[in-house]
Coordinates of C-alpha atoms in Angstrom, one line a residue:
Chain A
X1001 CA 9.5 -19.2 -31.5
X1002 CA 7.2 -16.4 -32.3
X1003 CA 4.6 -15.0 -29.9
X1004 CA 5.2 -13.2 -26.7
X1005 CA 9.0 -13.8 -26.4
X1006 CA 9.5 -12.6 -30.0
X1007 CA 7.4 -9.5 -29.3
X1008 CA 9.2 -8.8 -26.1
X1009 CA 12.5 -9.0 -27.9
X1010 CA 11.3 -6.6 -30.6
X1011 CA 10.1 -4.2 -27.9
X1012 CA 13.3 -4.4 -26.0
X1013 CA 15.2 -3.6 -29.1
X1014 CA 13.0 -0.5 -29.7
X1015 CA 13.6 0.7 -26.2
X1016 CA 17.3 0.1 -26.4
X1017 CA 17.5 2.1 -29.7
X1018 CA 16.0 5.1 -27.9
X1019 CA 18.5 4.8 -25.1
X1020 CA 21.5 3.9 -27.2
X1021 CA 24.7 5.6 -25.9
X1022 CA 23.1 6.9 -22.7
X1023 CA 24.3 6.1 -19.2
X1024 CA 21.7 3.8 -17.6
X1025 CA 21.0 2.1 -14.3
X1026 CA 20.4 -1.5 -15.3
X1027 CA 19.8 -4.7 -13.4
X1028 CA 22.0 -7.5 -14.6
X1029 CA 21.6 -11.0 -13.0
X1030 CA 19.9 -9.4 -10.0
X1031 CA 22.4 -6.6 -9.3
X1032 CA 22.2 -2.9 -10.0
X1033 CA 24.9 -1.5 -12.2
X1034 CA 25.7 1.9 -13.8
X1035 CA 27.0 1.6 -17.4
X1036 CA 26.8 3.2 -20.8
X1037 CA 24.3 1.3 -23.0
X1038 CA 25.7 0.7 -26.5
X1039 CA 24.1 -1.1 -29.4
X1040 CA 26.0 -1.7 -32.6
X1041 CA 26.2 -4.4 -35.4
X1042 CA 27.8 -6.8 -32.9
X1043 CA 25.0 -6.6 -30.4
X1044 CA 24.0 -4.9 -27.2
X1045 CA 26.7 -4.1 -24.5
X1046 CA 27.0 -2.5 -21.2
X1047 CA 30.2 -0.4 -21.3
X1048 CA 32.0 0.9 -18.2
X1049 CA 33.6 4.3 -18.5
X1050 CA 36.8 2.8 -17.1
X1051 CA 38.6 1.3 -20.2
X1052 CA 40.1 -1.4 -17.9
X1053 CA 36.8 -3.1 -17.5
X1054 CA 35.5 -5.4 -20.2
X1055 CA 32.3 -4.7 -22.0
X1056 CA 29.4 -6.8 -20.9
X1057 CA 27.5 -8.4 -23.8
X1058 CA 23.7 -8.7 -23.2
X1059 CA 22.3 -11.9 -24.6
X1060 CA 18.7 -12.9 -25.3
X1061 CA 18.8 -15.1 -22.2
X1062 CA 20.5 -12.5 -19.9
X1063 CA 18.5 -11.5 -16.8
X1064 CA 18.6 -7.9 -17.8
X1065 CA 16.4 -4.8 -17.6
X1066 CA 16.9 -1.0 -17.8
X1067 CA 15.9 0.6 -14.5
X1068 CA 16.3 4.1 -15.7
X1069 CA 18.3 6.6 -17.7
X1070 CA 20.8 8.8 -15.8
X1071 CA 19.8 12.4 -16.4
X1072 CA 21.6 14.2 -13.6
X1073 CA 24.6 13.6 -11.4
X1074 CA 25.0 15.2 -7.9
X1075 CA 28.5 15.2 -6.6
X1076 CA 30.5 16.6 -3.8
X1077 CA 33.2 19.0 -4.7
Chain B
X367 CA -16.2 5.0 -18.9
X368 CA -14.4 4.0 -15.7
X369 CA -11.5 1.8 -15.0
X370 CA -10.1 0.1 -11.9
X371 CA -6.3 0.0 -11.9
X372 CA -4.9 -2.4 -9.3
X373 CA -1.3 -3.1 -8.6
X374 CA -0.4 -6.8 -8.9
X375 CA 0.6 -8.4 -5.5
X376 CA 1.5 -4.8 -4.5
X377 CA 3.7 -5.3 -1.4
X378 CA 5.6 -8.1 -3.1
X379 CA 6.0 -6.0 -6.3
X380 CA 7.4 -3.1 -4.2
X381 CA 10.0 -5.4 -2.7
X382 CA 11.0 -6.8 -6.1
X383 CA 11.6 -3.4 -7.7
X384 CA 14.7 -3.2 -5.5
X385 CA 15.5 -6.9 -5.5
X386 CA 15.4 -7.8 -9.2
X387 CA 16.8 -11.2 -8.5
X388 CA 13.5 -12.1 -6.8
X389 CA 11.6 -11.8 -10.1
X390 CA 9.9 -15.1 -10.9
X391 CA 10.8 -16.5 -7.4
X392 CA 8.3 -17.2 -4.6
X393 CA 8.0 -14.2 -2.2
X394 CA 5.7 -13.4 0.8
X395 CA 5.2 -10.3 3.0
X396 CA 4.2 -10.6 6.6
X397 CA 1.9 -8.5 8.7
X398 CA 3.0 -6.3 11.6
X399 CA 5.0 -8.3 14.2
X400 CA 5.7 -10.8 11.5
X401 CA 2.5 -12.7 12.4
X402 CA 0.7 -13.7 9.2
X403 CA 1.1 -13.8 5.5
X404 CA -0.5 -10.7 4.0
X405 CA 0.9 -10.7 0.4
X406 CA 2.1 -13.4 -1.9
X407 CA 3.7 -13.5 -5.3
X408 CA 2.1 -15.6 -8.0
X409 CA 4.8 -18.3 -7.4
X410 CA 3.9 -18.5 -3.7
X411 CA 0.2 -18.7 -4.5
X412 CA 1.0 -21.6 -6.9
X413 CA 2.9 -23.4 -4.1
X414 CA -0.3 -23.3 -2.0
X415 CA 0.7 -20.7 0.6
X416 CA -2.7 -19.5 2.0
X417 CA -3.5 -15.8 2.4
X418 CA -3.5 -14.9 6.1
X419 CA -1.7 -18.0 7.3
X420 CA 0.1 -17.6 10.6
X421 CA 3.8 -17.9 10.0
X422 CA 4.5 -20.3 12.8
X423 CA 2.1 -22.8 11.2
X424 CA 3.9 -22.9 7.8
X425 CA 7.4 -22.1 8.8
X426 CA 8.6 -25.5 7.7
X427 CA 7.0 -25.2 4.3
X428 CA 8.4 -21.7 3.8
X429 CA 11.9 -23.0 4.5
X430 CA 11.5 -26.2 2.4
X431 CA 10.2 -24.4 -0.6
X432 CA 12.8 -21.6 -0.2
X433 CA 10.2 -18.9 -0.2
X434 CA 11.7 -15.4 0.4
X435 CA 10.1 -13.7 3.4
X436 CA 9.8 -9.9 4.0
X437 CA 8.5 -8.1 7.1
X438 CA 6.1 -5.4 6.0
X439 CA 7.7 -2.1 5.2
X440 CA 4.9 0.4 5.1
X441 CA 7.0 3.5 4.5
X442 CA 8.2 1.9 1.3
X443 CA 4.7 0.7 0.2
X444 CA 3.2 4.1 1.0
X445 CA 5.9 5.9 -1.0
X446 CA 5.6 3.6 -4.0
X447 CA 1.9 3.9 -3.9
X448 CA 2.2 7.7 -4.1
X449 CA 4.4 7.3 -7.2
X450 CA 1.9 5.0 -8.9
X451 CA -1.0 7.3 -8.1
X452 CA 0.9 10.4 -9.3
X453 CA 1.4 8.6 -12.6
X454 CA -2.3 7.9 -12.8
X455 CA -3.1 11.5 -11.9
X456 CA -0.8 12.9 -14.6
X457 CA -2.4 10.6 -17.3
X458 CA -6.2 10.6 -16.9
X459 CA -8.7 13.3 -16.2
X460 CA -10.0 12.0 -12.8
X461 CA -8.6 9.7 -10.2
X462 CA -10.1 8.3 -7.0
X463 CA -7.4 6.8 -4.8
X464 CA -9.4 3.9 -3.5
X465 CA -6.7 2.1 -1.4
X466 CA -3.0 1.8 -1.2
X467 CA -2.8 -0.2 -4.4
X468 CA -6.1 0.5 -6.3
X469 CA -7.5 3.6 -8.0
X470 CA -10.6 4.2 -10.0
X471 CA -9.9 6.2 -13.1
X472 CA -12.1 8.1 -15.5
X473 CA -11.0 7.4 -19.1
X474 CA -11.3 9.8 -22.0
X475 CA -11.3 7.3 -24.9
X476 CA -14.6 7.2 -26.9
X477 CA -14.6 3.6 -27.9
X478 CA -13.2 0.3 -26.7
X479 CA -10.2 0.3 -28.9
X480 CA -9.2 3.8 -27.8
X481 CA -9.7 2.9 -24.2
X482 CA -7.8 -0.3 -24.4
X483 CA -4.8 1.4 -26.0
X484 CA -5.0 4.3 -23.4
X485 CA -4.9 1.7 -20.6
X486 CA -2.1 -0.4 -22.2
X487 CA 0.0 2.8 -22.5
X488 CA -0.8 3.7 -18.9
X489 CA 0.1 0.3 -17.7
X490 CA 3.5 0.5 -19.5
X491 CA 4.0 4.0 -18.2
X492 CA 3.5 3.0 -14.5
X493 CA 5.9 0.1 -15.0
X494 CA 8.4 2.4 -16.5
X495 CA 8.1 5.1 -13.8
X496 CA 7.8 2.9 -10.8
X497 CA 8.6 -0.7 -11.7
X498 CA 5.2 -1.8 -10.4
X499 CA 3.0 -4.0 -12.6
X500 CA -0.7 -3.1 -12.7
X501 CA -3.8 -4.6 -14.1
X502 CA -6.7 -2.5 -15.4
X503 CA -10.4 -3.4 -15.8
X504 CA -12.6 -1.0 -17.8
X505 CA -16.4 -0.8 -17.5
X506 CA -19.2 1.7 -17.2
X507 CA -19.6 1.2 -13.4
X508 CA -17.3 0.7 -10.5
X509 CA -18.8 -2.7 -9.6
X510 CA -18.2 -3.9 -13.2
X511 CA -14.7 -2.4 -13.3
X512 CA -13.8 -4.5 -10.3
X513 CA -15.1 -7.6 -12.1
X514 CA -13.2 -6.6 -15.3
X515 CA -10.0 -6.1 -13.3
X516 CA -10.3 -9.5 -11.7
X517 CA -10.8 -11.0 -15.2
X518 CA -7.7 -9.1 -16.5
X519 CA -5.6 -10.6 -13.7
X520 CA -6.8 -14.2 -14.1
X521 CA -6.5 -14.4 -17.9
X522 CA -3.0 -14.0 -19.2
X523 CA -4.2 -13.5 -22.7
X524 CA -5.6 -10.1 -21.6
X525 CA -2.1 -8.9 -20.9
X526 CA -3.4 -7.1 -17.8
X527 CA -6.1 -5.0 -19.5
X528 CA -9.7 -5.9 -20.1
X529 CA -12.9 -4.1 -21.0
X530 CA -16.3 -5.2 -19.9
X531 CA -18.8 -3.0 -21.8
X532 CA -20.2 -5.2 -24.5
X533 CA -23.3 -6.8 -23.1
X534 CA -22.9 -10.3 -24.4
X535 CA -19.3 -10.4 -23.1
X536 CA -20.4 -8.8 -19.8
X537 CA -23.0 -11.4 -19.1
X538 CA -20.7 -14.2 -20.0
X539 CA -18.1 -13.0 -17.5
X540 CA -20.7 -12.3 -14.8
X541 CA -22.0 -15.9 -15.3
X542 CA -18.6 -17.2 -14.4
X543 CA -18.2 -14.9 -11.4
X544 CA -19.3 -16.1 -7.9
X545 CA -21.8 -13.7 -6.3
X546 CA -19.5 -13.4 -3.2
X547 CA -16.6 -12.2 -5.3
X548 CA -18.5 -9.0 -6.1
X549 CA -17.5 -5.7 -4.7
X550 CA -19.9 -4.7 -1.9
X551 CA -21.1 -8.3 -1.2
X552 CA -19.8 -9.3 2.2
X553 CA -19.5 -12.8 3.5
X554 CA -22.9 -12.8 5.2
X555 CA -24.8 -11.3 2.2
X556 CA -23.1 -13.9 0.0
X557 CA -24.5 -16.7 2.2
X558 CA -27.9 -15.1 2.2
X559 CA -27.9 -14.8 -1.6
X560 CA -26.8 -18.4 -2.0
X561 CA -29.7 -19.5 0.2
X562 CA -32.0 -17.6 -2.0
X563 CA -30.7 -19.5 -5.0
X564 CA -28.5 -16.8 -6.4
X565 CA -25.0 -18.1 -6.9
X566 CA -23.5 -16.1 -9.7
X567 CA -23.1 -12.4 -10.4
X568 CA -25.3 -12.9 -13.5
X569 CA -28.2 -14.3 -11.4
X570 CA -27.9 -11.3 -9.1
X571 CA -27.9 -9.0 -12.1
X572 CA -31.2 -10.6 -13.3
X573 CA -32.8 -10.7 -9.9
X574 CA -36.0 -8.8 -9.3
X575 CA -35.1 -5.3 -8.2
X576 CA -37.8 -4.8 -5.7
X577 CA -37.1 -8.1 -4.0
X578 CA -33.4 -7.2 -3.8
X579 CA -34.3 -3.8 -2.3
X580 CA -36.5 -5.4 0.3
X581 CA -34.1 -8.1 1.3
X582 CA -30.7 -6.3 0.9
X583 CA -31.6 -2.6 1.2
X584 CA -30.6 0.1 -1.1
X585 CA -26.9 -1.0 -1.0
X586 CA -27.9 -4.3 -2.6
X587 CA -30.1 -2.6 -5.2
X588 CA -27.2 -0.4 -6.2
X589 CA -25.0 -3.4 -6.8
X590 CA -27.7 -4.9 -9.1
X591 CA -28.0 -1.7 -11.1
X592 CA -24.3 -1.3 -11.3
X593 CA -24.1 -4.9 -12.7
X594 CA -26.6 -3.8 -15.3
X595 CA -24.3 -1.0 -16.3
X596 CA -26.1 1.9 -14.6
X597 CA -23.6 3.9 -12.5
X598 CA -24.8 4.4 -8.9
X599 CA -21.6 4.9 -7.1
X600 CA -19.8 8.1 -8.1
X601 CA -16.1 8.7 -8.4
X602 CA -14.9 10.3 -5.2
X603 CA -11.9 12.4 -6.3
X604 CA -11.6 14.3 -3.0
X605 CA -11.8 11.7 -0.2
X606 CA -13.9 12.9 2.7
X607 CA -11.8 14.0 5.7
X608 CA -11.5 11.3 8.3
X609 CA -13.9 11.6 11.3
X610 CA -11.6 9.7 13.7
X611 CA -8.0 8.8 13.6
X612 CA -6.8 5.6 15.2
X613 CA -3.3 4.4 15.9
X614 CA -3.0 1.1 17.8
X615 CA -0.5 -1.7 17.6
X616 CA 0.5 -4.9 19.3
X617 CA 3.9 -4.8 21.0
X618 CA 6.9 -6.8 19.8
X619 CA 6.8 -8.5 23.3
X620 CA 4.3 -8.4 26.2
X621 CA 4.8 -5.4 28.5
X622 CA 4.5 -5.5 32.3
X623 CA 5.8 -2.1 33.3
X624 CA 4.3 1.4 32.9
X625 CA 7.3 3.2 31.4
X626 CA 7.6 1.2 28.2
X627 CA 3.9 1.2 27.8
X628 CA 3.8 5.0 28.1
X629 CA 6.6 5.2 25.6
X630 CA 4.7 3.0 23.1
X631 CA 1.6 5.0 23.6
X632 CA 3.5 8.2 22.9
X633 CA 4.9 6.8 19.7
X634 CA 1.5 5.6 18.5
X635 CA 0.0 9.0 19.4
X636 CA 2.8 10.7 17.4
X637 CA 1.6 8.8 14.3
X638 CA -2.0 9.8 14.9
X639 CA -1.1 13.4 15.4
X640 CA 0.9 13.4 12.1
X641 CA -2.2 12.2 10.3
X642 CA -4.3 14.8 12.1
X643 CA -2.0 17.6 11.1
X644 CA -1.8 16.4 7.5
X645 CA -5.6 16.8 7.2
X646 CA -5.3 20.2 8.9
X647 CA -7.6 19.2 11.7
X648 CA -7.7 19.6 15.5
X649 CA -8.9 17.1 18.0
X650 CA -10.8 17.8 21.2
X651 CA -11.3 14.3 22.6
X652 CA -9.3 11.0 22.6
X653 CA -9.8 7.5 23.8
X654 CA -6.6 5.9 25.2
X655 CA -6.5 2.2 25.8
X656 CA -4.4 -0.9 26.5
X657 CA -5.2 -4.5 27.0
X658 CA -3.6 -7.9 27.6
X659 CA -3.6 -10.8 25.1
X660 CA -7.0 -12.5 25.2
X661 CA -5.7 -15.6 23.5
X662 CA -3.4 -16.3 26.4
X663 CA -6.0 -18.1 28.5
X664 CA -3.7 -18.7 31.4
X665 CA -2.7 -15.0 31.8
X666 CA -4.8 -12.7 34.0
X667 CA -6.7 -10.5 31.7
X668 CA -7.1 -6.7 31.9
X669 CA -8.4 -4.1 29.5
X670 CA -8.4 -0.4 30.4
X671 CA -9.7 2.6 28.4
X672 CA -10.2 6.2 29.2
X673 CA -12.0 9.0 27.3
X674 CA -10.4 12.4 27.6
X675 CA -11.9 15.8 26.5
X676 CA -10.0 19.1 26.1
X677 CA -10.0 22.3 24.1
X678 CA -9.2 21.6 20.4
X679 CA -5.5 21.1 19.7
X680 CA -3.0 19.4 17.4
X681 CA 0.0 20.0 19.7
X682 CA 1.7 16.7 20.3
X683 CA 3.5 17.4 23.6
X684 CA 0.2 18.4 25.2
X685 CA -1.7 15.4 23.8
X686 CA 1.0 13.1 24.9
X687 CA 0.9 14.4 28.4
X688 CA -2.9 14.0 28.5
X689 CA -2.8 10.5 27.1
X690 CA -0.1 9.3 29.5
X691 CA -1.5 11.0 32.6
X692 CA -5.0 9.8 31.6
X693 CA -4.2 6.1 31.3
X694 CA -1.8 6.0 34.2
X695 CA -4.4 5.5 37.0
X696 CA -6.0 2.6 35.1
X697 CA -2.8 0.7 34.5
X698 CA -2.3 -2.4 36.6
X699 CA 1.1 -3.5 37.7
X700 CA 2.0 -7.1 36.8
X701 CA -0.4 -7.6 34.0
X702 CA 1.1 -8.6 30.6
X703 CA -0.1 -6.0 28.2
X704 CA -0.1 -6.9 24.5
X705 CA -1.5 -3.8 22.8
X706 CA -2.2 -0.1 23.3
X707 CA -3.5 2.7 21.2
X708 CA -5.2 6.0 20.8
X709 CA -8.3 7.1 19.0
X710 CA -8.6 10.8 18.2
X711 CA -12.2 12.0 18.1
X712 CA -14.3 15.1 17.6
X713 CA -12.1 16.3 14.8
X714 CA -12.7 19.8 13.4
X715 CA -11.0 21.7 10.6
X716 CA -8.2 23.8 11.9
X717 CA -9.7 26.9 10.3
X718 CA -12.7 26.5 12.6
X719 CA -10.7 27.0 15.8
X720 CA -12.7 29.3 18.0
X721 CA -10.4 31.8 19.7
X722 CA -10.9 32.6 23.3
X723 CA -10.2 36.0 24.8
X724 CA -7.6 34.5 27.0
X725 CA -5.9 32.3 24.4
X726 CA -2.2 33.0 24.3
X727 CA -1.8 33.5 20.6
X728 CA 1.9 33.8 20.8
X729 CA 2.0 30.5 22.5
X730 CA -0.2 28.8 19.9
X731 CA 2.1 30.2 17.1
X732 CA 5.2 28.8 18.9
X733 CA 3.6 25.4 19.3
X734 CA 2.7 25.3 15.6
X735 CA 6.2 26.4 14.6
X736 CA 7.7 23.6 16.7
X737 CA 5.4 21.0 15.2
X738 CA 6.2 22.2 11.7
X739 CA 10.0 22.0 12.2
X740 CA 9.6 18.5 13.6
X741 CA 7.6 17.5 10.6
X742 CA 10.1 19.0 8.1
X743 CA 13.0 17.3 9.8
X744 CA 11.3 14.0 9.8
X745 CA 10.2 14.3 6.2
X746 CA 13.7 15.1 5.2
X747 CA 15.8 12.8 7.4
X748 CA 13.3 9.9 8.0
X749 CA 10.6 9.2 10.5
X750 CA 11.5 9.5 14.1
X751 CA 14.6 11.6 13.5
X752 CA 13.1 14.2 15.8
X753 CA 10.8 12.8 18.4
X754 CA 9.5 13.2 21.9
X755 CA 12.0 11.8 24.3
X756 CA 9.4 9.6 26.0
X757 CA 8.8 7.8 22.7
X758 CA 12.4 6.9 22.1
X759 CA 12.8 4.0 24.5
X760 CA 11.6 1.5 22.0
X761 CA 13.3 -1.8 22.6
X762 CA 10.5 -3.5 24.5
X763 CA 7.6 -2.7 22.3
X764 CA 8.9 -2.1 18.9
X765 CA 7.4 -4.4 16.3
X766 CA 9.2 -7.6 15.4
X767 CA 10.4 -7.0 11.9
X768 CA 13.3 -9.3 11.4
X769 CA 13.2 -9.3 7.7
X770 CA 12.3 -5.8 6.8
X771 CA 13.8 -4.3 3.6
X772 CA 15.6 -0.9 3.7
X773 CA 13.7 2.4 3.3
X774 CA 15.0 2.6 -0.3
X775 CA 13.0 5.6 -1.3
X776 CA 12.3 7.3 2.1
X777 CA 15.7 7.3 3.8
X778 CA 18.9 8.8 2.4
X779 CA 21.2 6.3 4.2
X780 CA 19.3 3.4 2.8
X781 CA 19.1 4.4 -0.9
X782 CA 20.0 1.5 -3.3
X783 CA 23.5 1.4 -4.6
X784 CA 24.5 0.6 -8.2
X785 CA 28.0 -0.6 -9.0
X786 CA 30.0 1.3 -11.6
X787 CA 32.7 -1.4 -12.0

């Protein structure tokens, strides 16, 4: 189907390119998550910094949005 | 050229920013004390939930249709509103904050195409910065911008942005707009116009101007001229300072004793004084009142009110003492009070304080320092962190807000959490 959905996907792809490899706060299936956003030939993934966690593939029908890009981290030392 | 930018279902949208799973699901927001429906998502509108409906009347429907219900969370909406407005202000030359969820904008684009793309970009930016969806109506006058905005919202093919400057298009849209839907036309004026045979905005636009002026005063005439594309109502970028400040609320439950009533009164006054100090003003008179619930026919009724005058001040402890002592003699034991409030009057700019020879300047400075510290603490750690002791005993009068969302953006302990795992 062309039309709005198609356009939205294109737009989403453009946004993701700009944010590729950045740490983002995203909403996935109604929950907030902090992950690294990665796009390669195989698709779009949310990647945890902890290697024990599996990458989460983002599909066209995923309930997914990028809430914001992480630019600073405040931590207690 | 002007534009009216209006947040879509604003209160619902604020809640959804932090509850993404509620996207595309029916949501409503309730008024103070969880009384009536004051905001609906499009899905709730489609299910036939009427605006303003008392909750107790449609409780069954809300449950059956699994409509998600929120108590109103004004600190959240106020803060989100600020963020939206800040984005407007950073993007266009002039902004009039018209209400919590609407602003008039002055656009710089020279032609329709430029303006449309300017507004589409702005809409996307607000969404990106705040998560709030907005609709924008563009037109040469405020009244037409309102109509354009309405059109943008109702017609999905506009994608939330619509310009109403071309005359042919303008008249077509005005022909499809009921006269009572217009900005500045109240219910009574609407009825009067219909009686005179004017039913659409287009008919009003084409009405005889001297007749309109005679029948509907200069306000009506302005509306007609604005519909013709002649700006009569200017952009107000610096809102006029308020002449009075009111803070009054119904209690969560009826109050029969003086102490909780005095406590509620002090809390409401605290809010009024906060507004007073924000606009850098002093008050030299206030009306303090309380009354029972008029709708409870079987209850004995009582309303009391007292007007107090004093030298100009913005010092909360002094105002609280005056308010409480002032109303005390009028309070009647055994009545079931439903509501109380204060109205600050005779406001003057703080810089106009007239010093008296025997004013204790050191005392005034100390008072001001105390108020400033209180404000700073509350701004940083959340409202009511530092408060008058007499306003703290809240359990009897505090509003019923059983389904209130957290202060995601205004309270550190309630900030949203994102999972890393």
